[in-house]
Every structure is written in structure tokens, then in C-alpha cells.
Tab-separated table of C-alpha atoms and ligand atoms in Angstrom:
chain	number	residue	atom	x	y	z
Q	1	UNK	CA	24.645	-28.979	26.311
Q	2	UNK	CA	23.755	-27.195	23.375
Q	3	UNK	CA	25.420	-28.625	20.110
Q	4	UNK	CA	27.574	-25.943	17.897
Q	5	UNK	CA	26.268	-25.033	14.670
Q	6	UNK	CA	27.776	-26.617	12.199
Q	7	UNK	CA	29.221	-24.187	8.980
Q	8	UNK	CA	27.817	-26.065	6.188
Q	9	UNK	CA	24.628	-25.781	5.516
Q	10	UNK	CA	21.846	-26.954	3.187
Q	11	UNK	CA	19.181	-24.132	2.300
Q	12	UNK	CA	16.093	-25.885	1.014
Q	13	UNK	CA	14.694	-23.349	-1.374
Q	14	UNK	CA	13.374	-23.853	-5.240
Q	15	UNK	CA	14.439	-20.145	-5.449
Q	16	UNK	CA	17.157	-18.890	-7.245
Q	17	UNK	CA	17.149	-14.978	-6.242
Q	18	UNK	CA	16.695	-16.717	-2.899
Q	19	UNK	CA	19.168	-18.609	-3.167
Q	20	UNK	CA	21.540	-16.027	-4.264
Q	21	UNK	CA	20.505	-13.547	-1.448
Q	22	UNK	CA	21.036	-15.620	1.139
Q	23	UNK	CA	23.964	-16.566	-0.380
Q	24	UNK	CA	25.742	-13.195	-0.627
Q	25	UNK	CA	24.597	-13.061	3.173
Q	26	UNK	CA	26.090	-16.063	4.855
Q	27	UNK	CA	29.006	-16.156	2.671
Q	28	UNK	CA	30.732	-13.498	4.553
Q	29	UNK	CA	30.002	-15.007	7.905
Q	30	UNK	CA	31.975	-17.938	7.255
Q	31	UNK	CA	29.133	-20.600	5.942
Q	32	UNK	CA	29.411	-22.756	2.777
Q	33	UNK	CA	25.686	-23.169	1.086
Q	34	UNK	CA	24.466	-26.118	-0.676
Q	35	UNK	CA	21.482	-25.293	-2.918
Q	36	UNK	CA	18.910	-28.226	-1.723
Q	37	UNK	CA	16.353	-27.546	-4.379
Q	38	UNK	CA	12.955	-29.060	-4.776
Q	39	UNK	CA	13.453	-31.640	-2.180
Q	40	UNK	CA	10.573	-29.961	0.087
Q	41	UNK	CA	6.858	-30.008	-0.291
Q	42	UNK	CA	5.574	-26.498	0.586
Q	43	UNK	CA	2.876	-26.973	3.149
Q	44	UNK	CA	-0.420	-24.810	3.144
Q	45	UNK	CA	-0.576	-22.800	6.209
Q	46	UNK	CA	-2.000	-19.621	7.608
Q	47	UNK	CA	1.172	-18.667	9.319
Q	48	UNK	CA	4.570	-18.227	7.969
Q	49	UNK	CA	6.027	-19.882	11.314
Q	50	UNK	CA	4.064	-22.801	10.691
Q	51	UNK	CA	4.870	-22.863	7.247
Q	52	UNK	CA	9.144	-22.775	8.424
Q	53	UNK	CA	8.111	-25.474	11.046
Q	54	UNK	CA	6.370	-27.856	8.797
Q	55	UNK	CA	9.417	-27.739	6.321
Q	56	UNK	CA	11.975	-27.913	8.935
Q	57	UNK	CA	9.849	-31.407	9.868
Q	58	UNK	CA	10.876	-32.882	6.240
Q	59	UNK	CA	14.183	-31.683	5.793
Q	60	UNK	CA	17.042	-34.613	5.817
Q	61	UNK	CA	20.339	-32.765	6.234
Q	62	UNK	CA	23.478	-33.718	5.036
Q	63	UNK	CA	25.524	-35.572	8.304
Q	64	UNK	CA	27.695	-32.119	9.504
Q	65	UNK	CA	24.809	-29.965	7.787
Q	66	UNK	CA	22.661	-27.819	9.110
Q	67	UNK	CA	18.921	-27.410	7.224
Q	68	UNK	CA	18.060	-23.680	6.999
Q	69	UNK	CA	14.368	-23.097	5.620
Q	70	UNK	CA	12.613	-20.182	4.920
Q	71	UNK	CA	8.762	-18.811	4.112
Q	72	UNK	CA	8.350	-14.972	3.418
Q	73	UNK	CA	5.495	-12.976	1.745
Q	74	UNK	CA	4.049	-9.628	1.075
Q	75	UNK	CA	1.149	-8.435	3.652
Q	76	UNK	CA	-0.996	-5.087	1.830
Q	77	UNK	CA	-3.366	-4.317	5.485
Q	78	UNK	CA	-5.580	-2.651	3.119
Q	79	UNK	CA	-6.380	-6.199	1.903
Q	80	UNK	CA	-6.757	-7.836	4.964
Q	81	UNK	CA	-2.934	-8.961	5.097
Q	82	UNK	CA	-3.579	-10.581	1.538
Q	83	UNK	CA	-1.616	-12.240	-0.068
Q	84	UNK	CA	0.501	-12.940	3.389
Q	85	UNK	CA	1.026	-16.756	3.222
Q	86	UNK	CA	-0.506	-16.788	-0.209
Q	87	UNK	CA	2.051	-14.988	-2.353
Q	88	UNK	CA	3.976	-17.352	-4.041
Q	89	UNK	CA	0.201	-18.849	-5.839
Q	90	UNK	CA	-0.600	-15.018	-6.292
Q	91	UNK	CA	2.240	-13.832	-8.368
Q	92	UNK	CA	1.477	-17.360	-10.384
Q	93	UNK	CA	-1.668	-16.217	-10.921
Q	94	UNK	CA	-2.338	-12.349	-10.479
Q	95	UNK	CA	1.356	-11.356	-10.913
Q	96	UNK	CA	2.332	-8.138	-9.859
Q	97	UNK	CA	0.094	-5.880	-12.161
Q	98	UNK	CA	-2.940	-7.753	-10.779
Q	99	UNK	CA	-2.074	-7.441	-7.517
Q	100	UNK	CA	-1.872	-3.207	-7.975
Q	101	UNK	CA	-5.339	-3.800	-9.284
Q	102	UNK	CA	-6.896	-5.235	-6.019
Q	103	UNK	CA	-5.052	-2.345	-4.349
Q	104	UNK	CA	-6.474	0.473	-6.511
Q	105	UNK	CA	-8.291	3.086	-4.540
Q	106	UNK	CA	-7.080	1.934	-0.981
Q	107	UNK	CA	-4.383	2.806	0.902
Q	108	UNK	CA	-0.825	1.275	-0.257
Q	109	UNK	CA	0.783	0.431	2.546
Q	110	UNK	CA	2.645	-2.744	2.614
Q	111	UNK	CA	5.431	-5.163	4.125
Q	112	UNK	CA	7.189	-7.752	3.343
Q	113	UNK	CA	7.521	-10.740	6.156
Q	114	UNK	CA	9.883	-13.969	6.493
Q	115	UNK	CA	10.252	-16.091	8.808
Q	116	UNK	CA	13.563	-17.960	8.632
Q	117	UNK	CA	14.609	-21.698	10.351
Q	118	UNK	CA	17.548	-23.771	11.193
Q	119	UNK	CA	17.737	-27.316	12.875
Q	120	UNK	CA	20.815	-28.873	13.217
Q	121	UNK	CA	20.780	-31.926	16.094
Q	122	UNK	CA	17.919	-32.285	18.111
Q	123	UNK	CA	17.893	-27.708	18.062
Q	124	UNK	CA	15.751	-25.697	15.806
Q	125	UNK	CA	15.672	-22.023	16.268
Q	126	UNK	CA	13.179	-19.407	14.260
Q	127	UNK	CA	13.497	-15.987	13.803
Q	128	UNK	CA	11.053	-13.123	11.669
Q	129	UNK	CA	12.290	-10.343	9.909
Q	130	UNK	CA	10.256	-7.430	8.452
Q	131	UNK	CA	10.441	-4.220	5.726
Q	132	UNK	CA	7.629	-1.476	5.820
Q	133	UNK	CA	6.799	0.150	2.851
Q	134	UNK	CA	4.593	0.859	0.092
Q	135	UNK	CA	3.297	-0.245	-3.593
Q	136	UNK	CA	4.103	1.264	-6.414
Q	137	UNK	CA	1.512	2.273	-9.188
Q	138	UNK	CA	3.275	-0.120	-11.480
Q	139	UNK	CA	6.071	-2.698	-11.905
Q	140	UNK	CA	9.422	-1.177	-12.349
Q	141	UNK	CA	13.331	-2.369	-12.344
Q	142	UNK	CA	14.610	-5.828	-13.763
Q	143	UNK	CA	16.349	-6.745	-10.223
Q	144	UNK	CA	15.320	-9.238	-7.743
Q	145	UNK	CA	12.296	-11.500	-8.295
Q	146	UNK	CA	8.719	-11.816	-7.238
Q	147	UNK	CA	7.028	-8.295	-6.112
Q	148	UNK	CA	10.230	-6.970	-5.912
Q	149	UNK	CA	9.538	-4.591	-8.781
Q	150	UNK	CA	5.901	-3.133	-7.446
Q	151	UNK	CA	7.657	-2.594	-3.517
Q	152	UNK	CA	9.162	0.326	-2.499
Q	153	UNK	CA	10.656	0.473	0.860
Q	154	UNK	CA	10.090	2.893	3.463
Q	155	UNK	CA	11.441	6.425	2.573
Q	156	UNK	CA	13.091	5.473	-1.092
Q	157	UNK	CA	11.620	6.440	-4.472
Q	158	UNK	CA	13.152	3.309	-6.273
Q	159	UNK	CA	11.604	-0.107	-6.090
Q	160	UNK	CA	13.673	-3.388	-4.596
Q	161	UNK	CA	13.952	-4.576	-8.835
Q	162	UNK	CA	15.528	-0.957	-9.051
Q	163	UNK	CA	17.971	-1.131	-6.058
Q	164	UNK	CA	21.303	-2.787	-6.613
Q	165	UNK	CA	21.129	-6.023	-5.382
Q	166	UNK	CA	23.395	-5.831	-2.465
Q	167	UNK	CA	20.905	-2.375	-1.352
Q	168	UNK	CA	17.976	-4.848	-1.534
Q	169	UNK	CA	19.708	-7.812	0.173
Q	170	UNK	CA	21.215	-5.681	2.974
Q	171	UNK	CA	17.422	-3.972	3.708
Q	172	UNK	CA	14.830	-6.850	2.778
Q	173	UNK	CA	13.102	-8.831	5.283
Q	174	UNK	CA	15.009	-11.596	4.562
Q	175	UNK	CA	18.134	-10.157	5.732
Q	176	UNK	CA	16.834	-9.626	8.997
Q	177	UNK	CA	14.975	-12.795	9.696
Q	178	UNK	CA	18.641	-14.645	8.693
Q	179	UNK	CA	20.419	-11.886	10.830
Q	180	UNK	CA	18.154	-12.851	14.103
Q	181	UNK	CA	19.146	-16.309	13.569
Q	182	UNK	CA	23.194	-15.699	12.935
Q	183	UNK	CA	22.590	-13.299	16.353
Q	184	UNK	CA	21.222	-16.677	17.508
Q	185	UNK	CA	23.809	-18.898	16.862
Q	186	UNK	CA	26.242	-16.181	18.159
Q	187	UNK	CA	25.163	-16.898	21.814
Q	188	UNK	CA	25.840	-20.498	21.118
Q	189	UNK	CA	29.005	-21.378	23.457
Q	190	UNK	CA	32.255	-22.193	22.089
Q	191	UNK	CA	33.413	-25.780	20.973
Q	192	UNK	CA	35.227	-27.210	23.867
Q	193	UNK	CA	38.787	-27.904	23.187
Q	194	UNK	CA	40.098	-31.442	23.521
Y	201	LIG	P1	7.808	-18.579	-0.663
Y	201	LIG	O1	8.460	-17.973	0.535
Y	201	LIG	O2	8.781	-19.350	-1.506
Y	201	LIG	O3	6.558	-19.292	-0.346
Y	201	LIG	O4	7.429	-17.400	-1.651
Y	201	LIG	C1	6.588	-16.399	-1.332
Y	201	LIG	C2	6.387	-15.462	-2.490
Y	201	LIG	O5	6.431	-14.159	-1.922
Y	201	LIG	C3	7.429	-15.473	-3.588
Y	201	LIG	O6	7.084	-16.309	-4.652
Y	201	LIG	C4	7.421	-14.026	-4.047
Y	201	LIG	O7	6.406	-13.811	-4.986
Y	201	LIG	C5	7.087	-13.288	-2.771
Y	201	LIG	N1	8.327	-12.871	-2.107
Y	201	LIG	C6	8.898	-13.368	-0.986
Y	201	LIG	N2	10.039	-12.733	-0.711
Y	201	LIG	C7	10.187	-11.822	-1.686
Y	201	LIG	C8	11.203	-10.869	-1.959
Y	201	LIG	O8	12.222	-10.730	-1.276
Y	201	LIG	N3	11.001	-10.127	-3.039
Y	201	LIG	C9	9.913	-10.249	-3.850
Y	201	LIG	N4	8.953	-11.118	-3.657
Y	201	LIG	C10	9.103	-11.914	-2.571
């Protein structure tokens, strides 16, 4: 029998716009969020499903909790998928103007991946979500965090730091990697009565 996922839940993140996104996104959907920061270690992998799987190893929920983890990153093709798994060291270190840099002359496509996880009981579940777009010639907007200000989505002239939050939040790849899991849990059967 598959156990019901519990409401509360611990979201093991050291970031704050993530945080806050996901946040603004379970909120609605009836979950309460504890901020569980800087209790992981972020494993090195070349995937962002093994990244999610190696932190949903380490995670020691809260009894009635469930542990939701996430990885995400921004993949240019025209670099080989670079910085993909890397970003997080690459906006340390390049930031965002050094990353238009590498890009300069090639073609600008680029997408943002995550790959979200939950594991409550003995179940984890993982889902991906995904945003095509491009890179702008330079940063622009004060919203979001990260590469938000050098992405713009499919179709739109403004860039993710320029799009009111809840615009970003309701198109990013996060969104939809967290939606595929709430879809997820949806199928779960109801709590039996006593
Ligand atoms: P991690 O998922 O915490 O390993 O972070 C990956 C890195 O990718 C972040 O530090 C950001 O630089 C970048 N990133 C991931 N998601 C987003 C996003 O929604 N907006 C902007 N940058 C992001």
C-alpha cells in the first residue's frame, strides 16, 4: 500500500529565491514549507537526477515530513550543454556576463532544466521540468536570482529578472518539475477512513 503524502514538508535548499518560488507554489496546494537550509552536501554529478538522488540519500526528515530536494541548471547546446550540472560553480566564478562571453558568436539557444524529488516513507518519486529559450546580449532586470537576468524565455522580449515574479515562477522549469510531482502525488489513493 502506498503511504499518503504527508502536507508538511521540509525543502532542503541553501536558496532563498528558491525557497521563495517554491514557496509561492506549494502554498496554494495546501503544503506548509520548512526552509531546511544548509543541512545537505551538494554532490558532484553529471546528471541532475543523480544529483536529486544523492541528496534525497542524506536528507533526515522531520517524523510527518516529507524531504523535497531539488537540482536545476542552465544547458547553452552551443556549448556542449555547459554549464548543465555545473551552474551553480559557474555563476561563482564566470557570473552571468562571463557566461555571454563563452557564448559570443554561436548560436544562443538555451534552457533551463530541474529535476525535482520527494521521499516520504520508504517512496521517492522524481520528476524534470524544462523552459526553452534564449540568452540575452547582457544582464538585465533585478528579479529572481542566478541567470535569471541573461534568460529570456521562448517568445518574450523581457528576461526572467524582468518578469514579475509570479510570471517567472508560473513559467520556469522549476514550476514544472514541482508540478509533475504534485500530478504525482495526485494519483496517490485516499487515506482510508477509520
Ligand atoms: P543548484 O540547483 O542549487 O545546484 O543551482 C544551480 C545554479 O543554476 C544556480 O546557482 C543558478 O545559478 C542556476 N539556476 C538554477 N535555477 C535557476 C533559475 O530558476 N533562475 C536562474 N538561475 C538558476
Amino acid at each position: 500500500m502506498n503511504p499518503v503524502a504527508p502536507r508538511r514538508v521540509a525543502f532542503y535548499t541553501s536558496n532563498a529565491g528558491k525557497f521563495e518560488e517554491v514557496r509561492a507554489l506549494l502554498r496554494p496546494q495546501g503544503f506548509s514549507l520548512r526552509w531546511a537550509r544548509g543541512e545537505l552536501l551538494e554532490p558532484q554529478a553529471e546528471t541532475l537526477e543523480r544529483v536529486v538522488e544523492a541528496k534525497l540519500g542524506q536528507v533526515r526528515p522531520r517524523v510527518g515530513e516529507m524531504a523535497l530536494v531539488e537540482d536545476a541548471g542552465l544547458f547553452v547546446p552551443a556549448l556542449g550543454g555547459f554549464p548543465g550540472v555545473y551552474s551553480a560553480y559557474v555563476h561563482r566564478t564566470l557570473g552571468t556576463e562571463g557566461l555571454i562571453r563563452l557564448v559570443a558568436g554561436r548560436p544562443r539557444r538555451a534552457e533551463f532544466r530541474a529535476v525535482a524529488g520527494v521521499r516520504f516513507g520508504s517512496r521517492r518519486l522524481l520528476r524534470a521540468g524544462s523552459v526553452e529559450g534564449s540568452l540575452a546580449r547582457g544582464p538585465r532586470g533585478d528579479g529572481g536570482f542566478g541567470f535569471d537576468p541573461i534568460f529570456l524565455p521562448l517568445g518574450e522580449r523581457r528576461t526572467f529578472a524582468e518578469l514579475p515574479l509570479e510570471e517567472k515562477i508560473r513559467r520556469s522549469h522549476r514550476s514544472r518539475a514541482i508540478e509533475g510531482i504534485l500530478r504525482a502525488l495526485g494519483a496517490e489513493p485516499p487515506p482510508k477512513k477509520a
